[in-house]
GROMACS .gro file of C-alpha atoms in nm:
model
  403
    1MET     CA    1   7.633   8.046   4.590
    2GLY     CA    2   7.440   7.751   4.720
    3THR     CA    3   7.154   7.701   4.943
    4VAL     CA    4   7.185   7.560   5.302
    5VAL     CA    5   6.866   7.368   5.469
    6VAL     CA    6   6.818   7.438   5.827
    7LEU     CA    7   6.592   7.219   6.050
    8GLY     CA    8   6.463   7.456   6.308
    9TYR     CA    9   6.575   7.815   6.399
   10ARG     CA   10   6.855   7.954   6.648
   11LYS     CA   11   6.997   8.291   6.601
   12GLY     CA   12   7.337   8.200   6.636
   13LEU     CA   13   7.338   7.970   6.354
   14ASP     CA   14   7.126   8.204   6.138
   15ARG     CA   15   7.413   8.463   6.184
   16ALA     CA   16   7.696   8.235   6.113
   17LEU     CA   17   7.529   8.116   5.793
   18ALA     CA   18   7.427   8.487   5.680
   19ARG     CA   19   7.802   8.568   5.732
   20ARG     CA   20   7.885   8.337   5.440
   21GLY     CA   21   7.629   8.491   5.220
   22LEU     CA   22   7.443   8.162   5.147
   23ASP     CA   23   7.083   8.108   5.070
   24VAL     CA   24   6.896   7.964   5.355
   25PHE     CA   25   6.593   7.775   5.371
   26HIS     CA   26   6.426   7.684   5.702
   27VAL     CA   27   6.191   7.387   5.789
   28VAL     CA   28   6.049   7.471   6.139
   29ALA     CA   29   5.788   7.357   6.388
   30LYS     CA   30   5.719   7.682   6.531
   31VAL     CA   31   5.712   8.015   6.315
   32LYS     CA   32   5.964   8.261   6.460
   33SER     CA   33   5.932   8.633   6.384
   34ALA     CA   34   6.293   8.638   6.249
   35LEU     CA   35   6.154   8.402   5.944
   36GLU     CA   36   5.925   8.680   5.834
   37ASP     CA   37   5.964   8.751   5.439
   38ARG     CA   38   6.220   8.458   5.426
   39PRO     CA   39   6.162   8.099   5.271
   40TYR     CA   40   6.063   7.823   5.509
   41ARG     CA   41   5.805   7.554   5.549
   42LEU     CA   42   5.617   7.473   5.875
   43VAL     CA   43   5.584   7.111   5.979
   44ALA     CA   44   5.398   6.942   6.262
   45GLY     CA   45   5.725   6.809   6.400
   46LEU     CA   46   6.108   6.786   6.314
   47GLU     CA   47   6.112   6.449   6.442
   48ASP     CA   48   5.890   6.326   6.161
   49ALA     CA   49   6.164   6.275   5.883
   50GLN     CA   50   5.912   6.190   5.620
   51GLU     CA   51   5.731   6.535   5.665
   52VAL     CA   52   6.044   6.706   5.678
   53LEU     CA   53   6.185   6.552   5.372
   54ARG     CA   54   5.844   6.604   5.176
   55ALA     CA   55   5.857   6.971   5.278
   56VAL     CA   56   6.208   7.010   5.151
   57LEU     CA   57   6.148   6.823   4.815
   58ALA     CA   58   5.834   7.039   4.767
   59ALA     CA   59   6.027   7.347   4.780
   60GLU     CA   60   6.219   7.227   4.498
   61LEU     CA   61   6.572   7.352   4.598
   62ARG     CA   62   6.875   7.375   4.394
   63ASP     CA   63   7.217   7.346   4.456
   64VAL     CA   64   7.194   7.240   4.828
   65VAL     CA   65   7.536   7.247   4.986
   66GLY     CA   66   7.455   7.157   5.340
   67VAL     CA   67   7.199   7.057   5.606
   68VAL     CA   68   7.223   7.166   5.935
   69THR     CA   69   7.031   7.153   6.279
   70THR     CA   70   7.092   7.250   6.646
   71HIS     CA   71   6.760   7.078   6.746
   72GLU     CA   72   6.779   6.719   6.892
   73GLU     CA   73   6.432   6.618   6.760
   74ALA     CA   74   6.587   6.682   6.386
   75VAL     CA   75   6.905   6.495   6.402
   76PHE     CA   76   6.753   6.176   6.224
   77SER     CA   77   6.548   6.401   5.994
   78ALA     CA   78   6.872   6.632   5.910
   79GLU     CA   79   7.054   6.299   5.819
   80LEU     CA   80   6.802   6.168   5.594
   81VAL     CA   81   6.789   6.505   5.399
   82ARG     CA   82   7.165   6.499   5.388
   83GLU     CA   83   7.158   6.162   5.234
   84HIS     CA   84   6.905   6.266   4.969
   85PHE     CA   85   7.124   6.548   4.842
   86GLY     CA   86   7.451   6.402   4.880
   87VAL     CA   87   7.603   6.618   5.156
   88SER     CA   88   7.646   6.395   5.434
   89VAL     CA   89   7.957   6.453   5.644
   90GLY     CA   90   8.008   6.077   5.724
   91GLY     CA   91   7.718   5.991   5.882
   92SER     CA   92   7.403   5.773   5.822
   93PRO     CA   93   7.039   5.742   5.916
   94ALA     CA   94   7.131   5.446   6.139
   95THR     CA   95   7.403   5.623   6.307
   96ALA     CA   96   7.177   5.917   6.358
   97LEU     CA   97   6.936   5.693   6.545
   98ARG     CA   98   7.207   5.593   6.758
   99PHE     CA   99   7.224   5.941   6.878
  100ARG     CA  100   6.845   5.975   6.946
  101ASP     CA  101   6.737   5.641   7.110
  102LYS     CA  102   6.859   5.626   7.453
  103TYR     CA  103   6.861   5.239   7.455
  104LEU     CA  104   7.016   5.208   7.121
  105GLN     CA  105   7.290   5.447   7.217
  106LYS     CA  106   7.384   5.280   7.556
  107THR     CA  107   7.403   4.925   7.420
  108ALA     CA  108   7.636   5.029   7.130
  109LEU     CA  109   7.898   5.141   7.380
  110PRO     CA  110   8.171   4.903   7.493
  111GLU     CA  111   8.161   4.748   7.820
  112THR     CA  112   8.430   4.956   7.942
  113VAL     CA  113   8.219   5.253   7.935
  114ARG     CA  114   8.047   5.296   8.258
  115ARG     CA  115   7.675   5.387   8.185
  116ALA     CA  116   7.321   5.335   8.336
  117ARG     CA  117   7.150   5.020   8.299
  118CYS     CA  118   6.886   5.087   8.030
  119ARG     CA  119   6.558   4.894   7.897
  120TYR     CA  120   6.256   4.972   7.694
  121LEU     CA  121   5.914   4.991   7.847
  122ALA     CA  122   5.595   4.831   7.746
  123ALA     CA  123   5.224   4.918   7.837
  124ASP     CA  124   5.238   4.569   8.069
  125SER     CA  125   5.545   4.650   8.214
  126SER     CA  126   5.518   4.584   8.594
  127PHE     CA  127   5.704   4.811   8.856
  128GLU     CA  128   5.827   4.506   9.036
  129GLU     CA  129   5.988   4.355   8.706
  130VAL     CA  130   6.155   4.708   8.629
  131ALA     CA  131   6.259   4.782   8.998
  132GLY     CA  132   6.411   4.411   9.005
  133GLU     CA  133   6.622   4.482   8.699
  134LEU     CA  134   6.729   4.845   8.757
  135GLY     CA  135   6.687   4.917   9.148
  136THR     CA  136   6.484   5.190   9.304
  137PRO     CA  137   6.466   5.465   9.218
  138PHE     CA  138   6.494   5.460   8.857
  139ILE     CA  139   6.465   5.701   8.566
  140VAL     CA  140   6.166   5.691   8.320
  141LYS     CA  141   6.161   5.900   8.020
  142PRO     CA  142   6.098   5.907   7.619
  143SER     CA  143   6.357   5.701   7.436
  144ASN     CA  144   6.395   5.976   7.198
  145GLY     CA  145   6.356   6.267   7.435
  146ALA     CA  146   6.482   6.603   7.457
  147GLY     CA  147   6.530   6.879   7.697
  148SER     CA  148   6.439   6.636   8.004
  149VAL     CA  149   6.082   6.670   7.901
  150ARG     CA  150   5.869   6.388   8.064
  151THR     CA  151   6.173   6.257   8.230
  152VAL     CA  152   6.104   6.166   8.602
  153ARG     CA  153   6.237   5.987   8.885
  154VAL     CA  154   6.022   5.676   9.003
  155GLY     CA  155   6.052   5.508   9.324
  156THR     CA  156   5.700   5.367   9.401
  157GLU     CA  157   5.461   5.154   9.226
  158GLU     CA  158   5.202   5.431   9.249
  159GLU     CA  159   5.450   5.665   9.043
  160PHE     CA  160   5.535   5.421   8.806
  161ARG     CA  161   5.168   5.363   8.717
  162ARG     CA  162   5.099   5.715   8.726
  163TYR     CA  163   5.364   5.795   8.468
  164LEU     CA  164   5.236   5.518   8.231
  165LYS     CA  165   4.883   5.627   8.258
  166GLU     CA  166   4.978   6.014   8.167
  167ASN     CA  167   5.256   5.882   7.910
  168PRO     CA  168   5.146   5.553   7.760
  169PRO     CA  169   5.398   5.397   7.550
  170LEU     CA  170   5.291   5.416   7.183
  171THR     CA  171   5.531   5.150   7.084
  172GLY     CA  172   5.749   4.897   7.242
  173ALA     CA  173   6.032   5.129   7.198
  174SER     CA  174   5.897   5.482   7.276
  175LEU     CA  175   5.985   5.478   7.640
  176VAL     CA  176   6.269   5.358   7.839
  177ALA     CA  177   6.372   5.309   8.217
  178GLU     CA  178   6.710   5.361   8.351
  179SER     CA  179   6.900   5.282   8.665
  180PHE     CA  180   6.928   5.595   8.882
  181MET     CA  181   7.298   5.749   8.862
  182THR     CA  182   7.438   5.960   9.137
  183GLY     CA  183   7.694   6.229   9.130
  184ARG     CA  184   7.742   6.582   8.975
  185GLU     CA  185   7.581   6.628   8.618
  186ILE     CA  186   7.843   6.777   8.376
  187HIS     CA  187   7.827   6.820   8.004
  188ALA     CA  188   8.118   6.832   7.747
  189ASP     CA  189   8.073   7.019   7.436
  190GLY     CA  190   8.299   7.052   7.160
  191VAL     CA  191   8.396   6.952   6.791
  192TRP     CA  192   8.463   6.585   6.667
  193ALA     CA  193   8.631   6.550   6.334
  194GLY     CA  194   8.844   6.307   6.170
  195GLY     CA  195   8.776   6.055   6.429
  196ARG     CA  196   8.888   6.237   6.723
  197VAL     CA  197   8.793   6.550   6.959
  198ARG     CA  198   8.936   6.858   6.811
  199TRP     CA  199   8.820   7.071   7.142
  200PHE     CA  200   8.609   7.060   7.411
  201SER     CA  201   8.477   7.243   7.723
  202ILE     CA  202   8.308   7.124   8.012
  203GLY     CA  203   8.013   7.261   8.210
  204GLY     CA  204   7.847   7.202   8.517
  205TYR     CA  205   7.474   7.204   8.630
  206HIS     CA  206   7.359   7.376   8.925
  207GLU     CA  207   7.120   7.082   8.987
  208SER     CA  208   6.986   6.814   8.763
  209PRO     CA  209   6.806   6.920   8.474
  210ILE     CA  210   6.519   6.677   8.537
  211ALA     CA  211   6.446   6.916   8.856
  212TRP     CA  212   6.279   7.160   8.645
  213ASN     CA  213   5.975   6.931   8.612
  214SER     CA  214   5.917   6.957   8.982
  215GLY     CA  215   5.990   7.337   9.036
  216GLY     CA  216   6.368   7.345   8.995
  217VAL     CA  217   6.563   7.636   8.813
  218LEU     CA  218   6.791   7.523   8.544
  219ALA     CA  219   7.127   7.698   8.605
  220ASP     CA  220   7.473   7.617   8.424
  221GLN     CA  221   7.836   7.717   8.421
  222THR     CA  222   8.171   7.667   8.250
  223LEU     CA  223   8.426   7.493   8.435
  224SER     CA  224   8.788   7.576   8.462
  225ARG     CA  225   9.064   7.338   8.306
  226GLU     CA  226   9.306   7.483   8.566
  227GLU     CA  227   9.074   7.414   8.867
  228HIS     CA  228   8.970   7.076   8.743
  229PRO     CA  229   9.241   6.918   8.567
  230GLU     CA  230   9.171   6.561   8.649
  231LEU     CA  231   8.805   6.617   8.534
  232PHE     CA  232   8.909   6.728   8.205
  233ARG     CA  233   9.133   6.432   8.164
  234ARG     CA  234   8.858   6.189   8.269
  235ALA     CA  235   8.624   6.373   8.003
  236GLY     CA  236   8.868   6.347   7.724
  237GLU     CA  237   8.900   5.972   7.786
  238LEU     CA  238   8.539   5.929   7.779
  239LEU     CA  239   8.475   6.140   7.474
  240ALA     CA  240   8.729   5.952   7.281
  241GLU     CA  241   8.593   5.609   7.381
  242SER     CA  242   8.221   5.646   7.344
  243LEU     CA  243   8.226   5.896   7.042
  244GLY     CA  244   8.471   5.647   6.849
  245ALA     CA  245   8.250   5.347   6.966
  246LEU     CA  246   7.945   5.517   6.844
  247GLY     CA  247   8.073   5.564   6.500
  248THR     CA  248   8.046   5.953   6.542
  249PRO     CA  249   8.076   6.150   6.224
  250ASP     CA  250   8.210   6.508   6.203
  251CYS     CA  251   8.002   6.742   6.417
  252VAL     CA  252   7.962   6.949   6.728
  253PHE     CA  253   7.855   6.730   7.000
  254HIS     CA  254   7.680   6.759   7.340
  255LEU     CA  255   7.757   6.482   7.573
  256GLU     CA  256   7.629   6.455   7.929
  257ALA     CA  257   7.797   6.242   8.223
  258PHE     CA  258   7.797   6.191   8.611
  259ASP     CA  259   8.092   6.267   8.826
  260ASP     CA  260   8.043   6.029   9.090
  261GLY     CA  261   8.391   6.077   9.244
  262GLN     CA  262   8.543   5.740   9.094
  263ASP     CA  263   8.812   5.768   8.834
  264ALA     CA  264   8.607   5.683   8.510
  265LEU     CA  265   8.297   5.926   8.459
  266VAL     CA  266   7.953   5.774   8.406
  267PHE     CA  267   7.821   5.830   8.062
  268SER     CA  268   7.454   5.970   8.052
  269GLU     CA  269   7.384   6.037   7.695
  270CYS     CA  270   7.536   6.221   7.390
  271GLY     CA  271   7.359   6.429   7.117
  272LEU     CA  272   7.472   6.481   6.766
  273ARG     CA  273   7.437   6.832   6.777
  274LEU     CA  274   7.498   7.157   6.930
  275ALA     CA  275   7.378   7.207   7.310
  276GLY     CA  276   7.064   7.359   7.375
  277ALA     CA  277   6.971   7.641   7.636
  278HIS     CA  278   7.246   7.931   7.653
  279VAL     CA  279   7.555   7.677   7.653
  280PRO     CA  280   7.677   7.779   7.336
  281GLU     CA  281   7.676   8.171   7.431
  282VAL     CA  282   7.849   8.095   7.777
  283VAL     CA  283   8.092   7.905   7.587
  284GLU     CA  284   8.185   8.169   7.363
  285LEU     CA  285   8.201   8.429   7.635
  286THR     CA  286   8.442   8.208   7.845
  287TYR     CA  287   8.673   8.096   7.556
  288GLY     CA  288   8.605   8.297   7.237
  289ILE     CA  289   8.497   8.001   7.028
  290ASN     CA  290   8.164   8.014   6.857
  291LEU     CA  291   8.032   7.667   6.836
  292TYR     CA  292   7.750   7.802   6.588
  293GLU     CA  293   8.028   7.887   6.357
  294ALA     CA  294   8.177   7.526   6.373
  295VAL     CA  295   7.830   7.371   6.300
  296ALA     CA  296   7.814   7.560   5.989
  297ALA     CA  297   8.197   7.495   5.908
  298VAL     CA  298   8.145   7.109   5.954
  299ALA     CA  299   7.847   7.129   5.746
  300LEU     CA  300   8.020   7.297   5.463
  301GLY     CA  301   8.345   7.118   5.487
  302GLU     CA  302   8.528   7.442   5.598
  303PRO     CA  303   8.878   7.426   5.782
  304LEU     CA  304   8.803   7.429   6.162
  305GLN     CA  305   9.141   7.522   6.308
  306PRO     CA  306   9.089   7.890   6.259
  307LEU     CA  307   8.763   7.866   6.482
  308LEU     CA  308   8.908   7.648   6.732
  309GLU     CA  309   9.220   7.863   6.788
  310PRO     CA  310   9.117   8.197   6.720
  311ALA     CA  311   9.358   8.489   6.707
  312GLY     CA  312   9.427   8.668   7.029
  313ARG     CA  313   9.271   8.423   7.253
  314PRO     CA  314   9.421   8.433   7.588
  315ALA     CA  315   9.583   8.074   7.726
  316SER     CA  316   9.324   8.090   8.014
  317PRO     CA  317   8.980   8.271   8.034
  318GLU     CA  318   8.978   8.569   8.247
  319GLN     CA  319   8.644   8.529   8.321
  320TYR     CA  320   8.412   8.204   8.340
  321TYR     CA  321   8.039   8.246   8.248
  322GLY     CA  322   7.732   8.101   8.334
  323PHE     CA  323   7.355   8.123   8.297
  324VAL     CA  324   7.035   8.096   8.503
  325TYR     CA  325   6.681   8.027   8.347
  326LEU     CA  326   6.446   8.257   8.540
  327ARG     CA  327   6.091   8.139   8.633
  328ARG     CA  328   5.788   8.277   8.788
  329PHE     CA  329   5.688   8.122   9.128
  330GLU     CA  330   5.372   8.180   9.295
  331GLY     CA  331   5.394   8.412   9.600
  332VAL     CA  332   5.733   8.553   9.476
  333PRO     CA  333   5.680   8.893   9.328
  334LEU     CA  334   6.014   8.972   9.125
  335THR     CA  335   6.098   9.242   8.863
  336ARG     CA  336   6.383   9.291   8.626
  337ALA     CA  337   6.513   9.581   8.860
  338ASP     CA  338   6.508   9.335   9.169
  339PHE     CA  339   6.777   9.109   8.985
  340GLU     CA  340   6.971   9.428   8.848
  341GLN     CA  341   7.009   9.576   9.200
  342ARG     CA  342   7.119   9.269   9.365
  343PHE     CA  343   7.339   9.092   9.112
  344PRO     CA  344   7.636   9.187   8.863
  345ILE     CA  345   7.433   9.076   8.563
  346VAL     CA  346   7.595   9.023   8.217
  347GLU     CA  347   7.295   8.997   8.040
  348LEU     CA  348   6.932   8.992   8.166
  349ASP     CA  349   6.596   8.913   8.009
  350PHE     CA  350   6.310   8.923   8.258
  351PRO     CA  351   5.976   9.075   8.159
  352ASP     CA  352   5.783   9.262   8.426
  353GLY     CA  353   5.419   9.182   8.459
  354ASP     CA  354   5.231   8.851   8.469
  355ASP     CA  355   5.159   8.825   8.113
  356VAL     CA  356   5.452   8.589   8.017
  357ARG     CA  357   5.509   8.301   7.814
  358GLU     CA  358   5.671   7.999   7.991
  359ARG     CA  359   5.913   7.799   7.762
  360ILE     CA  360   6.081   7.498   7.805
  361TYR     CA  361   6.250   7.442   8.164
  362GLY     CA  362   5.985   7.667   8.280
  363ARG     CA  363   6.168   7.950   8.156
  364VAL     CA  364   6.015   8.301   8.158
  365GLY     CA  365   6.361   8.477   8.124
  366HIS     CA  366   6.736   8.434   8.165
  367ALA     CA  367   7.052   8.572   8.321
  368VAL     CA  368   7.421   8.533   8.238
  369VAL     CA  369   7.659   8.603   8.492
  370ALA     CA  370   8.034   8.584   8.541
  371ALA     CA  371   8.305   8.542   8.791
  372PRO     CA  372   8.701   8.505   8.766
  373ASP     CA  373   8.689   8.168   8.893
  374GLY     CA  374   8.457   7.878   8.942
  375GLU     CA  375   8.400   7.898   9.328
  376ARG     CA  376   8.273   8.261   9.306
  377LEU     CA  377   8.072   8.156   9.005
  378THR     CA  378   7.912   7.862   9.158
  379ARG     CA  379   7.818   8.101   9.473
  380LEU     CA  380   7.677   8.365   9.269
  381ILE     CA  381   7.471   8.132   9.061
  382ALA     CA  382   7.346   7.956   9.379
  383ASP     CA  383   7.236   8.302   9.525
  384LEU     CA  384   7.060   8.407   9.194
  385VAL     CA  385   6.877   8.073   9.185
  386SER     CA  386   6.773   8.112   9.542
  387SER     CA  387   6.646   8.481   9.501
  388ASN     CA  388   6.451   8.363   9.184
  389ARG     CA  389   6.299   8.078   9.386
  390PHE     CA  390   6.233   8.294   9.723
  391GLY     CA  391   6.255   8.635   9.652
  392SER     CA  392   6.512   8.904   9.754
  393THR     CA  393   6.542   8.753  10.118
  394GLY     CA  394   6.588   8.393   9.989
  395SER     CA  395   6.950   8.351   9.986
  396GLY     CA  396   7.044   8.606  10.251
  397SER     CA  397   7.372   8.701  10.032
  398THR     CA  398   7.482   9.004   9.882
  399GLY     CA  399   7.460   8.840   9.537
  400SER     CA  400   7.854   8.975   9.476
  401ALA     CA  401   8.062   8.764   9.299
  402ASP     CA  402   8.354   8.881   9.557
  403ALA     CA  403   8.144   8.794   9.850
   0.00000   0.00000   0.00000
């Protein structure tokens, strides 16, 4: 039968592997209730490749046929474990690092790919020096960051010093500063195999993901190829050039970029893994393509065509889907019923009461919504975000996708 090693846990991937009848061994940094009575090892962090490999070796696994992860922090660790068991899909630890370190990734791109200027930060880096090189404002973040955690925009020396005090660089390569890029932030999610893009979709953020650090609400929607043909053309060109230059092995990828209105998109960063948040779920709802299944298929060397061209899939989506990561804001009392009564919700998770656990992006719940075209979906998501921030009178809209 064979065993698949999974670093981290996500329900969608778990279902994809269960459908194949494979034995699964998890290495996790957080224990999930779904892992009860199932084989797993707990580690302090998935980024620590030595600890992850030790945990796998201690389990004395037999007949390992694949190693998978959907977690950004585990990309390098996963490749190291693949190398040990001889189940790599064409990558290497050095290649994996190129998809974890922001500086290494940007410097590996050809000059023809537009991207932010990037440099490492040291404890004695001065604001004047960095601002002179990158301009102001600039972005500061961990070089191997994930989920926009500890990613901030810096415009003054006071803000720069405060950041370094709160996040002292542990090494000369643990923090980076990047020039500030303008334009709408989009992301492309798809499958790269055999040295080319096999399929991709595009999503657009309601506002920059880093805004959640200052009280923003993460929201995202799928974009229509019919409504944005030029955007899809430019994204296809960026994917081919950047992923090719980075030596990308067969994978499901998540690439972020800026659309500043010029011909070529601006490369932001690319992950050698499936997108986080609810991106895979809204992609499947929109296109009928399950990217969790694609992750498993790539790892196990299965044919991809049946997954990327599922039988019965319409030529164009009938509905486009998006999600909002709902938050709790002081002075804004909201209940599940408030959202259900005001909006055409496809899926809703919003616990009543104050005893809730805040997760990444400040999330305490989520809402999935849909509309027949991008313009109406954008308005619906904007109304939902406003209602979450300011209460039932926040947006002044009906909350209808047809408004």
